[in-house]
Coordinates of C-alpha atoms in Angstrom, one line a residue:
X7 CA 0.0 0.0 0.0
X8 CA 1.2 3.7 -1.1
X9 CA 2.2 5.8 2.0
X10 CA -0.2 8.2 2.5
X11 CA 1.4 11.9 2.2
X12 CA 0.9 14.9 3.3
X13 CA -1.6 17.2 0.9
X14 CA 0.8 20.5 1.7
X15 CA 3.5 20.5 -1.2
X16 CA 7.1 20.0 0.8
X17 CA 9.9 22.2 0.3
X18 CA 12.7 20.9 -0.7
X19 CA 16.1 22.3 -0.7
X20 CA 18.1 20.6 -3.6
X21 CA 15.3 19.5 -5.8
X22 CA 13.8 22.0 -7.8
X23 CA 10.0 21.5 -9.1
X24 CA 8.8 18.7 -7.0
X25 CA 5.1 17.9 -7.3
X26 CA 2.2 15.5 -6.9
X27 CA 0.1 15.2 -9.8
X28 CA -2.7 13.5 -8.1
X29 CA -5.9 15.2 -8.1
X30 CA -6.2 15.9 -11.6
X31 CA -9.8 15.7 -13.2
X32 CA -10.1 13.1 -16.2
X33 CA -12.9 13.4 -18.8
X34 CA -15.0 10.8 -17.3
X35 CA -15.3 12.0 -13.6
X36 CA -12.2 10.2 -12.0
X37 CA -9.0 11.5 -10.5
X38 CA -5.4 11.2 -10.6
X39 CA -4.1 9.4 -7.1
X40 CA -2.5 10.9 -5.4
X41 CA 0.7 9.6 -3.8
X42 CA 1.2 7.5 -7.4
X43 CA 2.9 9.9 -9.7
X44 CA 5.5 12.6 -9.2
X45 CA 7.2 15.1 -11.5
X46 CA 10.4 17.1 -10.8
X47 CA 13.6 18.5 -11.6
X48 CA 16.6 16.5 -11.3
X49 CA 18.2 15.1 -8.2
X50 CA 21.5 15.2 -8.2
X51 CA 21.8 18.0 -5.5
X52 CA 19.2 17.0 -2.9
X53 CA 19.9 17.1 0.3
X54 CA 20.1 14.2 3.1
X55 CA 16.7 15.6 4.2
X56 CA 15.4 15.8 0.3
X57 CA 16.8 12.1 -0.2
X58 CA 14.7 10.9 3.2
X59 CA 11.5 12.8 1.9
X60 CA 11.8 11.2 -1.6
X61 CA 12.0 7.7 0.3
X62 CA 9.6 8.3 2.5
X63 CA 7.3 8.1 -0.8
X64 CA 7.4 4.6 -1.2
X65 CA 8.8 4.6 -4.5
X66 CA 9.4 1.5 -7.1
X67 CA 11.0 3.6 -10.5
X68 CA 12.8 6.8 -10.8
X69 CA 12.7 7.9 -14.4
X70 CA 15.4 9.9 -15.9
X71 CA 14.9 12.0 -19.0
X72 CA 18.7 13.3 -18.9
X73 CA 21.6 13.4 -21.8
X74 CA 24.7 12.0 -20.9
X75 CA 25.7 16.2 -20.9
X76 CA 22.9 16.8 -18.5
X77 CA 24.7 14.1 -15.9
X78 CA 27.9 15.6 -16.6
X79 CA 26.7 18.9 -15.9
X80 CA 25.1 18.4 -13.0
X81 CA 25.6 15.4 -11.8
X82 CA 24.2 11.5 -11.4
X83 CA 21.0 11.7 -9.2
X84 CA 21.1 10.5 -5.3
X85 CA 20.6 6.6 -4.9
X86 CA 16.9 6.2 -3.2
X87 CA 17.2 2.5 -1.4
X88 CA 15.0 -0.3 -3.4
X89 CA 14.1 2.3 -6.1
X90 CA 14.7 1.6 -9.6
X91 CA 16.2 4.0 -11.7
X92 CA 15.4 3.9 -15.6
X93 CA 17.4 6.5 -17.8
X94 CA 15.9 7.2 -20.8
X95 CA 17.6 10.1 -22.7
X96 CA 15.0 12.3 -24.8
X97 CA 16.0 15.7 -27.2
X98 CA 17.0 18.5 -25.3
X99 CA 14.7 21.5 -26.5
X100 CA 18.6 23.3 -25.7
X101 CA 20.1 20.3 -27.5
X102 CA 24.1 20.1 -27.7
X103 CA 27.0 21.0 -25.0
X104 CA 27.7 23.8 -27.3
X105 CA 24.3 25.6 -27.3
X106 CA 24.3 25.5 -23.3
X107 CA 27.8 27.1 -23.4
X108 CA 27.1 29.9 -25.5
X109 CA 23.6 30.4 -22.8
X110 CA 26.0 29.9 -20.1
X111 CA 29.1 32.1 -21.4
X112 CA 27.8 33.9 -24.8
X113 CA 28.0 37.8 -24.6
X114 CA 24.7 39.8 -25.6
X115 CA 25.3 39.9 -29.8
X116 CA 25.9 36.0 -29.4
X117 CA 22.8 35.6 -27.6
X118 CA 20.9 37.6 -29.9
X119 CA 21.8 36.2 -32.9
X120 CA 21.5 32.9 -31.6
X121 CA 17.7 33.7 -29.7
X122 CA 16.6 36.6 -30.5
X123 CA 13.7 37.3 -32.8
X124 CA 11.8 34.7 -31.7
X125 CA 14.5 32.0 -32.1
X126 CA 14.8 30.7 -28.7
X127 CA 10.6 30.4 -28.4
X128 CA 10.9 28.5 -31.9
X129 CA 13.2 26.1 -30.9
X130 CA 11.2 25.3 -27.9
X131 CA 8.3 24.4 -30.1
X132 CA 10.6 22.8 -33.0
X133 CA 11.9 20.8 -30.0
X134 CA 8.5 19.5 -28.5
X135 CA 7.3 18.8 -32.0
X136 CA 10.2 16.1 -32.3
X137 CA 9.8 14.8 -28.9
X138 CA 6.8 13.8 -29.9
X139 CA 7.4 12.0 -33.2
X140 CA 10.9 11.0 -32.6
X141 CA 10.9 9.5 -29.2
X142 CA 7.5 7.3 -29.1
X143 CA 9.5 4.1 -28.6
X144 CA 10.5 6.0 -25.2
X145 CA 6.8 7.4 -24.2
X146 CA 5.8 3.7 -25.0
X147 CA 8.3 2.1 -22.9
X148 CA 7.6 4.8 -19.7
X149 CA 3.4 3.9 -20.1
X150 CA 4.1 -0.2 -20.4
X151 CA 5.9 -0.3 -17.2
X152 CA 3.4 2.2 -15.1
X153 CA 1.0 -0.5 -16.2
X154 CA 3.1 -3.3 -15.1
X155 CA 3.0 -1.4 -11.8
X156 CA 6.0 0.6 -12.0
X157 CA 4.6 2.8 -8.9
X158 CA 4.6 5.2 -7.3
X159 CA 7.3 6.7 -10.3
X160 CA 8.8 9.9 -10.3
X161 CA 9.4 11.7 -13.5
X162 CA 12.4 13.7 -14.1
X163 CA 14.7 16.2 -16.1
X164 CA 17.0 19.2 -15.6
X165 CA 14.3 21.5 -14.6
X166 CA 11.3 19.4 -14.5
X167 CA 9.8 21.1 -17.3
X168 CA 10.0 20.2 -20.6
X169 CA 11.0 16.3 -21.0
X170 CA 9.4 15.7 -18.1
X171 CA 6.5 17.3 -18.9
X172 CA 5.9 16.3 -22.2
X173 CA 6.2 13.0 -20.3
X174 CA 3.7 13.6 -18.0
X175 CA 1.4 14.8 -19.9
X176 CA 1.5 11.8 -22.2
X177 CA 0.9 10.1 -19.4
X178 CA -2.1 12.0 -18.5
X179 CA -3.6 11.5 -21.7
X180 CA -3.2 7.8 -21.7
X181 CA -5.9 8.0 -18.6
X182 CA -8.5 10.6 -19.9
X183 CA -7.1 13.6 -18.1
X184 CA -8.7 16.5 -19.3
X185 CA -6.6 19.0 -21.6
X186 CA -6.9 21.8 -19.8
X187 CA -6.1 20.0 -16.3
X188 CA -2.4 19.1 -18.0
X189 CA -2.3 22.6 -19.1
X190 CA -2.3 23.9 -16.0
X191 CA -0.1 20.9 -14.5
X192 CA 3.0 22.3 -17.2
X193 CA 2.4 25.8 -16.6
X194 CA 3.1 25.4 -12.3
X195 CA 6.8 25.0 -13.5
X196 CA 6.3 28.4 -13.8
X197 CA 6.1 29.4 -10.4
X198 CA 9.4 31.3 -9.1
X199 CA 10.3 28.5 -6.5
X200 CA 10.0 25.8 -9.3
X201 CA 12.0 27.4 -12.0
X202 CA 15.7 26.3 -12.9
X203 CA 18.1 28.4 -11.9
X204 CA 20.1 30.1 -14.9
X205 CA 23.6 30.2 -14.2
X206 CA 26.0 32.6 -16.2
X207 CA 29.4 32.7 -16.4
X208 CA 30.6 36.0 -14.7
X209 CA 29.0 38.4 -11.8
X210 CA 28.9 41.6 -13.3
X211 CA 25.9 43.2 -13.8
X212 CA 25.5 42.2 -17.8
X213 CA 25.7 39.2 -17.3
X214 CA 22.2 39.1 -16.0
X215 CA 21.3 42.0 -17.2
X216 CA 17.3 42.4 -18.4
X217 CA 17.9 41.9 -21.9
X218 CA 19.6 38.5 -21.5
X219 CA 17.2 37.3 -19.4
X220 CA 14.6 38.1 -21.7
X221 CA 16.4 36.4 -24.8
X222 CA 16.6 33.6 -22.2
X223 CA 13.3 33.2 -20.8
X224 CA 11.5 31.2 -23.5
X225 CA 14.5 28.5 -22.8
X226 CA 13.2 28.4 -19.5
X227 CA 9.6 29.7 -19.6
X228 CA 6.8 26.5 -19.8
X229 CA 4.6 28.2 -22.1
X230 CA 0.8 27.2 -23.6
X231 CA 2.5 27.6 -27.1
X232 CA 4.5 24.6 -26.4
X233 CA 2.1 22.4 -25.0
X234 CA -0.2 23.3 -27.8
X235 CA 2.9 22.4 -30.6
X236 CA 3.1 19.0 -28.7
X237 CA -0.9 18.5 -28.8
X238 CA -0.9 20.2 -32.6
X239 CA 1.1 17.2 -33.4
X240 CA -0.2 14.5 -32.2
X241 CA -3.2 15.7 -34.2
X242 CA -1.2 16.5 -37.3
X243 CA 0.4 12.9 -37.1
X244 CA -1.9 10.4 -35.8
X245 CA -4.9 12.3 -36.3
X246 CA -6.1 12.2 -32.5
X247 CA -5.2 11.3 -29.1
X248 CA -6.4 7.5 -29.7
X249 CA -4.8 7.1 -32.7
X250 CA -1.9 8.1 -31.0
X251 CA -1.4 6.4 -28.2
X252 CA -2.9 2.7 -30.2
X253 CA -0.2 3.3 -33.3
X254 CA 2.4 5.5 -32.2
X255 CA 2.6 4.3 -28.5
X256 CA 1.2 0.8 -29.6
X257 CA -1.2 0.7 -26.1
X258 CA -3.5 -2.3 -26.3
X259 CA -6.9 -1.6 -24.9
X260 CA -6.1 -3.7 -22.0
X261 CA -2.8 -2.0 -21.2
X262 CA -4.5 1.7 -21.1
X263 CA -7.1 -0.1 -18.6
X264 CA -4.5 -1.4 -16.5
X265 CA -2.8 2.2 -16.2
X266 CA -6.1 3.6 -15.2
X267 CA -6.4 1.2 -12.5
X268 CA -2.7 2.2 -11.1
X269 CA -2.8 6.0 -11.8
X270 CA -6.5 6.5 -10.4
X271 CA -9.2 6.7 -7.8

């Protein structure tokens, strides 16, 4: 039986953009569980107190949606006793050591050329496009094993955000959650205490300076356009959710009932 825990979202110190996704409305009057599913950002840097929340949860699978340059970068995540940790690498919307080095240590004409007019926010949505068409073989493998009972599961990034929330919301739509509900799921990463921390090289004031955080926010931003490019797809491609999740994810009837019966109330 899932440990029961506590409704008031915890803080904690090293993990960034922790949450419960239980309690989200599906299209046929159910709920998410609570206490089943868990998004964050990545846990490399939580603390002894972080690590003793996250196994208080009760976990069975930890599942990592980091590049081998994300784990260089910031690190392998904290071993969780008896959990089970599944890396499975998807696109980076910032794909490629070199375009995180020229965010982290470009100067301003760099970073304009490279995401200003509208770049950066068209990269985003170029980048959640592919996820979706290029890494179904992934989304498939996540939803098979939540219906073999793969919980509670955490889902993870960097940030939380964008991997991990296409992945969540795939999820979600595998079990009738309502579009609007997962809308609002991806846009909490928004809040200030969720949001990745951009780190610059330098500590002058330009290096922070308004106009570079503005040419850097849509990297870091989870925005409605995105989710919508990711939804847009699925529509363009399959031609609907069911179509989707039948030929792209290859979810049997039976295994979409089984995840229903995991994921909720």
């Amino acid at each position: 039986m899932t440990q029961q825990i506590p409704s008031t979202e915890p803080e904690l110190a090293g993990v960034r953009n922790f949450r419960d996704v239980g309690g989200l409305p599906t299209v046929d009057g159910r709920r998410v569980r609570h206490g089943v599913l868990f998004r964050s950002g990545h846990l490399a840097h939580a603390t002894d107190e972080d690590a003793a929340f996250l196994a208080s949860l009760g976990l069975h699978t930890v599942f990592d949606f980091r590049n081998a340059a994300d784990q260089r970068l910031e690190g392998p995540d904290v071993e969780l006793p008896g959990v089970r940790n599944v890396n499975l690498p998807l696109s980076d919307p910032a794909d490629g050591a070199e375009f995180w080095k020229m965010v982290r240590d470009g100067d301003i004409d760099q970073l304009r050329e490279i995401l200003g007019d509208g770049k950066a926010a068209g990269r985003m949505i170029a980048s959640y496009r592919s996820i979706m068409t290029e890494r179904t073989g992934e989304h498939s493998r996540v939803l098979h094993s939540l219906a073999e009972n793969s919980v509670p599961a955490l889902m993870h990034c960097a940030a939380g955000k964008d991997r991990a929330g296409l992945s969540i919301a795939v999820t979600l739509l595998a079990v009738g959650v309502e579009h609007e509900a997962i809308l609002a799921d991806y846009l909490e990463s928004n809040a200030k205490h969720r949001r990745y921390k951009v780190r610059r090289s330098g500590t002058s004031a330009e290096a922070y300076s308004p106009e570079v955080m503005e040419l850097l926010s849509p990297l870091f931003d989870a925005r409605a356009e995105y989710l919508a490019a990711a939804f847009h797809t699925i529509e363009d491609t399959w031609g609907g959710v069911e179509a989707y999740l039948e030929q792209g994810l290859g979810l049997a009837p039976e295994t979409r009932e089984r995840l229903r019966e995991h994921l909720l109330d």
